[in-house]
Amino acid sequence: MIGNSTMGEPDSKLQAFTLAESILDSVDSSKSEMSAVSEEILRDRKELFQEALLLQLAGISLLSGLQNTLPIGVRYALMLASSIFDHLLYGWHANLQAYYRVSLSLLRIIHESTVFELAVSVDEKALQEWLNGTLRVPGARPKVVDFLKGMSTDLIADTWAANQQKKWKELHKLAHASWEGISAPAARVRTKSGTPLYSPAGRILNPALCFDLGLEYVKAATDAVVTMRLAFSPLDQEELWRARQKNYLARANAELLKECKIDENVLSHVKKTLGE
C-alpha cells in the first residue's frame, strides 16, 4: 500500500508509479471477473434490464424508418431516446465493473433526458428552449403534466409529476463534482478493517451498492420504455412492440414492488467467491 511507505523517500515515488501501472494493466483483465460476480448479485434484474434495452432499440429502429413523416419535435425526441439508451447501457456496465461513481452520476442525465424527450415531443416552446440550451427539468415537467392531463386524468398527471420531482431532488446534484456525487458511492466502499478507500479504477466490489444501483437502472429503463410509448404515437400501430412492452411492464412492476433487499444467500456466496 502507498500509505505504508515514507513519503519523501525516492523509492516511495517509484512504488506509487508501479502501483499505478499495475492498476491500469489490470483494468481490462478484471472486467469480466468483476462483471460476472456483479451479474450474480443482480440476477433477474439483468434480464429485465436487457428486455428494456431491446424494446428501446426496436422502437428507435421502427421510428427511424418513419423520420420523414414525423413532426420536428418528435424527431428531436428520437435523438434523446437514442442518448438515453447509450447512457443506460454504459451506466449499467459501469455498475457491473464497480465504477459506482460513474454509474450513479449517469442516472442524472438519464432522468433529465427522459423528461426532455417527452416535453420536446409534445410542446413546441419546450423544443425551442431545449434547442437554445435554456430548458431545465423544473420548467419541462409542467409541460409534460399538461400533456398527460389532456390524454389521461389529473391524478395520473399529478402522480407522475410528484414522482419525477422526488427523483430529480435525489439525482440533480450527482452529475457535478459535488460532495454528494463524489462521496456517496466512495463512502460505501471499505476494506475489511472498515477504512474508507479512494478506490479508483473500479477494482473493489460492493455487493449492496451494486444491488441498489441495479434496481435504480431497472427503474430508469422502465421510465424510458414508458416515455417512448407516450412520446411516439406511431408505436401504437406496432402490435408486436406494444405486446412486448405490456409484458415487460408487468414483470418490471412486479420486481419493483418487491422488498428491495439483497438476498443473503447470494451475498454469502459472493463473499466466499471474494475470499472474505
Short mmCIF file of C-alpha atoms in Angstrom, two decimals:
data_model
loop_
_atom_site.label_atom_id
_atom_site.label_comp_id
_atom_site.label_asym_id
_atom_site.label_seq_id
_atom_site.Cartn_x
_atom_site.Cartn_y
_atom_site.Cartn_z
CA MET A 1 0.00 0.00 0.00
CA ILE A 2 1.16 3.52 -0.77
CA GLY A 3 0.38 4.62 2.77
CA ASN A 4 2.93 2.18 4.21
CA SER A 5 5.85 3.99 2.56
CA THR A 6 7.56 7.08 3.92
CA MET A 7 6.58 10.00 1.72
CA GLY A 8 9.65 11.82 0.51
CA GLU A 9 11.82 8.74 0.04
CA PRO A 10 12.77 8.18 -3.63
CA ASP A 11 11.52 4.58 -3.64
CA SER A 12 8.06 5.64 -2.44
CA LYS A 13 7.56 7.58 -5.67
CA LEU A 14 8.65 4.57 -7.70
CA GLN A 15 6.22 2.38 -5.74
CA ALA A 16 3.41 4.80 -6.49
CA PHE A 17 4.05 4.58 -10.22
CA THR A 18 4.49 0.84 -10.07
CA LEU A 19 1.13 0.54 -8.32
CA ALA A 20 -0.48 2.87 -10.85
CA GLU A 21 0.87 0.81 -13.74
CA SER A 22 -0.39 -2.42 -12.19
CA ILE A 23 -3.86 -0.92 -11.74
CA LEU A 24 -4.03 0.20 -15.35
CA ASP A 25 -2.76 -3.17 -16.57
CA SER A 26 -5.41 -4.97 -14.54
CA VAL A 27 -8.37 -2.84 -15.67
CA ASP A 28 -9.23 -4.84 -18.78
CA SER A 29 -8.32 -8.23 -17.34
CA SER A 30 -10.51 -7.73 -14.26
CA LYS A 31 -13.62 -6.55 -16.12
CA SER A 32 -15.03 -9.95 -16.97
CA GLU A 33 -14.46 -11.38 -13.48
CA MET A 34 -15.97 -8.34 -11.75
CA SER A 35 -18.92 -8.31 -14.13
CA ALA A 36 -19.61 -11.99 -13.57
CA VAL A 37 -19.82 -11.54 -9.81
CA SER A 38 -21.95 -8.41 -10.18
CA GLU A 39 -24.36 -10.18 -12.54
CA GLU A 40 -24.81 -12.91 -9.95
CA ILE A 41 -25.81 -10.23 -7.45
CA LEU A 42 -28.30 -8.65 -9.86
CA ARG A 43 -29.77 -11.93 -11.18
CA ASP A 44 -33.27 -11.38 -12.64
CA ARG A 45 -32.69 -7.64 -12.87
CA LYS A 46 -30.19 -8.23 -15.66
CA GLU A 47 -32.82 -9.99 -17.78
CA LEU A 48 -35.35 -7.24 -17.12
CA PHE A 49 -32.85 -4.54 -17.99
CA GLN A 50 -31.88 -6.24 -21.24
CA GLU A 51 -35.53 -6.56 -22.26
CA ALA A 52 -35.98 -2.82 -21.64
CA LEU A 53 -32.96 -2.08 -23.83
CA LEU A 54 -34.32 -4.38 -26.53
CA LEU A 55 -37.65 -2.57 -26.52
CA GLN A 56 -35.92 0.79 -26.81
CA LEU A 57 -33.72 -0.34 -29.70
CA ALA A 58 -36.67 -1.89 -31.53
CA GLY A 59 -38.71 1.29 -31.04
CA ILE A 60 -35.88 3.51 -32.29
CA SER A 61 -35.41 1.25 -35.31
CA LEU A 62 -39.12 1.33 -36.15
CA LEU A 63 -39.29 5.10 -35.79
CA SER A 64 -36.09 5.75 -37.74
CA GLY A 65 -37.78 4.42 -40.86
CA LEU A 66 -40.56 6.99 -40.40
CA GLN A 67 -38.40 10.06 -39.81
CA ASN A 68 -39.59 11.94 -42.91
CA THR A 69 -43.19 11.75 -41.68
CA LEU A 70 -42.54 12.67 -38.05
CA PRO A 71 -43.03 16.21 -36.66
CA ILE A 72 -39.80 18.05 -35.98
CA GLY A 73 -40.21 17.83 -32.20
CA VAL A 74 -40.68 14.08 -32.37
CA ARG A 75 -37.52 13.73 -34.47
CA TYR A 76 -35.53 15.58 -31.83
CA ALA A 77 -37.17 13.42 -29.16
CA LEU A 78 -35.86 10.41 -31.07
CA MET A 79 -32.34 11.79 -30.66
CA LEU A 80 -32.92 12.00 -26.92
CA ALA A 81 -34.25 8.43 -26.87
CA SER A 82 -31.04 7.26 -28.53
CA SER A 83 -28.94 9.15 -25.99
CA ILE A 84 -30.92 7.63 -23.13
CA PHE A 85 -30.21 4.16 -24.49
CA ASP A 86 -26.45 4.85 -24.64
CA HIS A 87 -26.32 6.18 -21.09
CA LEU A 88 -28.41 3.32 -19.72
CA LEU A 89 -26.19 0.75 -21.40
CA TYR A 90 -22.89 2.15 -20.18
CA GLY A 91 -24.19 3.17 -16.76
CA TRP A 92 -25.27 -0.44 -16.25
CA HIS A 93 -21.85 -1.74 -17.33
CA ALA A 94 -20.14 0.78 -15.04
CA ASN A 95 -22.08 -0.73 -12.16
CA LEU A 96 -21.12 -4.26 -13.21
CA GLN A 97 -17.47 -3.27 -13.22
CA ALA A 98 -17.69 -1.45 -9.85
CA TYR A 99 -17.35 2.06 -11.27
CA TYR A 100 -20.07 3.16 -8.90
CA ARG A 101 -19.42 6.90 -9.10
CA VAL A 102 -19.75 6.81 -12.88
CA SER A 103 -22.88 4.67 -12.78
CA LEU A 104 -24.52 6.91 -10.19
CA SER A 105 -23.73 10.16 -12.00
CA LEU A 106 -25.18 8.92 -15.29
CA LEU A 107 -28.57 8.39 -13.68
CA ARG A 108 -28.99 12.15 -13.57
CA ILE A 109 -28.66 12.73 -17.32
CA ILE A 110 -30.83 9.67 -18.00
CA HIS A 111 -33.62 11.12 -15.85
CA GLU A 112 -33.23 14.60 -17.35
CA SER A 113 -33.26 13.24 -20.90
CA THR A 114 -36.39 11.19 -20.21
CA VAL A 115 -38.30 14.30 -19.10
CA PHE A 116 -36.92 16.32 -22.04
CA GLU A 117 -37.80 13.58 -24.53
CA LEU A 118 -41.47 13.79 -23.69
CA ALA A 119 -41.50 17.58 -23.31
CA VAL A 120 -39.96 18.38 -26.70
CA SER A 121 -42.18 15.85 -28.45
CA VAL A 122 -45.42 17.47 -27.22
CA ASP A 123 -44.59 21.16 -26.68
CA GLU A 124 -43.10 23.48 -29.30
CA LYS A 125 -41.91 26.02 -26.73
CA ALA A 126 -40.09 23.28 -24.82
CA LEU A 127 -38.42 22.23 -28.07
CA GLN A 128 -37.20 25.76 -28.76
CA GLU A 129 -35.91 26.12 -25.20
CA TRP A 130 -34.09 22.81 -25.49
CA LEU A 131 -32.50 23.85 -28.81
CA ASN A 132 -31.46 27.16 -27.22
CA GLY A 133 -30.00 25.40 -24.19
CA THR A 134 -32.40 27.02 -21.73
CA LEU A 135 -34.74 24.11 -20.95
CA ARG A 136 -34.48 22.82 -17.38
CA VAL A 137 -36.22 19.88 -15.74
CA PRO A 138 -38.37 22.03 -13.37
CA GLY A 139 -39.58 24.00 -16.40
CA ALA A 140 -40.10 20.97 -18.63
CA ARG A 141 -42.08 18.99 -16.06
CA PRO A 142 -45.26 21.19 -16.13
CA LYS A 143 -45.39 20.90 -19.93
CA VAL A 144 -45.46 17.13 -19.61
CA VAL A 145 -48.11 17.35 -16.90
CA ASP A 146 -50.36 19.42 -19.19
CA PHE A 147 -49.93 16.80 -21.91
CA LEU A 148 -50.73 13.93 -19.55
CA LYS A 149 -53.85 15.69 -18.25
CA GLY A 150 -55.04 16.02 -21.82
CA MET A 151 -54.67 12.33 -22.58
CA SER A 152 -55.47 10.70 -19.21
CA THR A 153 -56.53 12.05 -15.82
CA ASP A 154 -55.35 14.71 -13.41
CA LEU A 155 -54.50 12.00 -10.89
CA ILE A 156 -52.13 10.22 -13.28
CA ALA A 157 -50.53 13.51 -14.32
CA ASP A 158 -50.11 14.73 -10.74
CA THR A 159 -48.72 11.35 -9.62
CA TRP A 160 -46.19 11.44 -12.46
CA ALA A 161 -45.16 14.98 -11.50
CA ALA A 162 -44.73 14.10 -7.83
CA ASN A 163 -42.64 11.03 -8.62
CA GLN A 164 -40.46 12.90 -11.09
CA GLN A 165 -39.94 15.81 -8.71
CA LYS A 166 -38.84 13.43 -5.96
CA LYS A 167 -36.44 11.66 -8.32
CA TRP A 168 -34.97 14.95 -9.52
CA LYS A 169 -34.25 16.05 -5.95
CA GLU A 170 -32.34 12.81 -5.44
CA LEU A 171 -30.36 12.98 -8.67
CA HIS A 172 -29.79 16.57 -9.75
CA LYS A 173 -26.53 17.05 -7.80
CA LEU A 174 -24.95 13.80 -8.92
CA ALA A 175 -23.59 14.91 -12.30
CA HIS A 176 -21.42 17.59 -10.70
CA ALA A 177 -18.23 17.39 -8.65
CA SER A 178 -20.28 17.93 -5.51
CA TRP A 179 -19.71 16.30 -2.14
CA GLU A 180 -22.82 14.18 -2.61
CA GLY A 181 -21.93 12.99 -6.09
CA ILE A 182 -18.31 12.13 -5.35
CA SER A 183 -18.51 10.85 -1.77
CA ALA A 184 -21.79 8.92 -1.73
CA PRO A 185 -20.58 5.82 -3.58
CA ALA A 186 -16.99 6.03 -2.35
CA ALA A 187 -18.07 6.17 1.30
CA ARG A 188 -19.73 2.77 0.97
CA VAL A 189 -16.61 1.03 -0.34
CA ARG A 190 -14.47 -0.19 2.55
CA THR A 191 -11.72 -2.60 3.37
CA LYS A 192 -12.23 -5.49 5.79
CA SER A 193 -10.98 -3.23 8.57
CA GLY A 194 -13.65 -0.64 7.74
CA THR A 195 -11.27 2.04 6.45
CA PRO A 196 -12.77 4.04 3.54
CA LEU A 197 -10.86 3.71 0.26
CA TYR A 198 -10.44 6.10 -2.65
CA SER A 199 -10.91 3.06 -4.91
CA PRO A 200 -10.11 4.32 -8.42
CA ALA A 201 -10.44 2.07 -11.46
CA GLY A 202 -13.42 0.10 -10.21
CA ARG A 203 -11.43 -2.64 -8.54
CA ILE A 204 -13.42 -3.06 -5.30
CA LEU A 205 -16.80 -4.76 -5.31
CA ASN A 206 -19.57 -3.54 -3.01
CA PRO A 207 -22.44 -6.08 -3.28
CA ALA A 208 -25.07 -3.90 -1.56
CA LEU A 209 -24.29 -0.85 -3.68
CA CYS A 210 -24.24 -2.94 -6.85
CA PHE A 211 -27.65 -4.34 -5.91
CA ASP A 212 -29.13 -0.90 -5.20
CA LEU A 213 -27.78 0.62 -8.43
CA GLY A 214 -29.10 -2.33 -10.40
CA LEU A 215 -32.60 -1.54 -9.14
CA GLU A 216 -32.19 2.14 -9.99
CA TYR A 217 -31.22 1.21 -13.55
CA VAL A 218 -34.23 -1.08 -13.94
CA LYS A 219 -36.40 1.84 -12.77
CA ALA A 220 -34.71 4.23 -15.20
CA ALA A 221 -35.00 1.75 -18.07
CA THR A 222 -38.69 1.24 -17.27
CA ASP A 223 -39.25 5.02 -17.31
CA ALA A 224 -37.52 5.13 -20.70
CA VAL A 225 -39.79 2.43 -22.13
CA VAL A 226 -42.94 4.16 -20.83
CA THR A 227 -41.74 7.52 -22.16
CA MET A 228 -41.19 6.10 -25.63
CA ARG A 229 -44.77 4.86 -25.71
CA LEU A 230 -46.04 8.33 -24.71
CA ALA A 231 -43.71 10.38 -26.92
CA PHE A 232 -44.02 8.35 -30.13
CA SER A 233 -47.62 7.72 -31.17
CA PRO A 234 -46.61 5.67 -34.27
CA LEU A 235 -45.63 2.87 -31.88
CA ASP A 236 -49.37 2.47 -31.18
CA GLN A 237 -49.62 0.78 -34.57
CA GLU A 238 -46.83 -1.69 -33.85
CA GLU A 239 -48.69 -4.60 -32.25
CA LEU A 240 -45.62 -6.72 -31.50
CA TRP A 241 -43.82 -3.81 -29.83
CA ARG A 242 -46.89 -2.94 -27.76
CA ALA A 243 -47.42 -6.56 -26.70
CA ARG A 244 -43.80 -6.95 -25.58
CA GLN A 245 -43.93 -3.60 -23.81
CA LYS A 246 -47.05 -4.65 -21.90
CA ASN A 247 -45.42 -7.94 -20.88
CA TYR A 248 -42.24 -6.15 -19.80
CA LEU A 249 -44.08 -3.58 -17.69
CA ALA A 250 -45.98 -6.32 -15.85
CA ARG A 251 -42.72 -8.10 -14.98
CA ALA A 252 -40.87 -4.90 -14.12
CA ASN A 253 -43.64 -3.63 -11.86
CA ALA A 254 -43.68 -6.95 -10.01
CA GLU A 255 -39.91 -6.64 -9.45
CA LEU A 256 -40.16 -3.03 -8.32
CA LEU A 257 -42.84 -3.92 -5.77
CA LYS A 258 -40.61 -6.50 -4.09
CA GLU A 259 -38.75 -5.71 -0.90
CA CYS A 260 -35.52 -4.11 -2.03
CA LYS A 261 -33.05 -6.15 -0.05
CA ILE A 262 -30.14 -8.23 -1.30
CA ASP A 263 -30.57 -11.99 -0.97
CA GLU A 264 -28.45 -13.15 1.97
CA ASN A 265 -27.66 -16.45 0.22
CA VAL A 266 -26.34 -14.55 -2.78
CA LEU A 267 -24.35 -12.24 -0.52
CA SER A 268 -22.85 -15.20 1.33
CA HIS A 269 -21.86 -16.87 -1.93
CA VAL A 270 -20.27 -13.67 -3.25
CA LYS A 271 -18.23 -13.25 -0.07
CA LYS A 272 -16.96 -16.82 -0.41
CA THR A 273 -16.03 -16.07 -4.02
CA LEU A 274 -14.13 -12.99 -2.89
CA GLY A 275 -12.44 -14.94 -0.10
CA GLU A 276 -13.93 -12.83 2.68
#
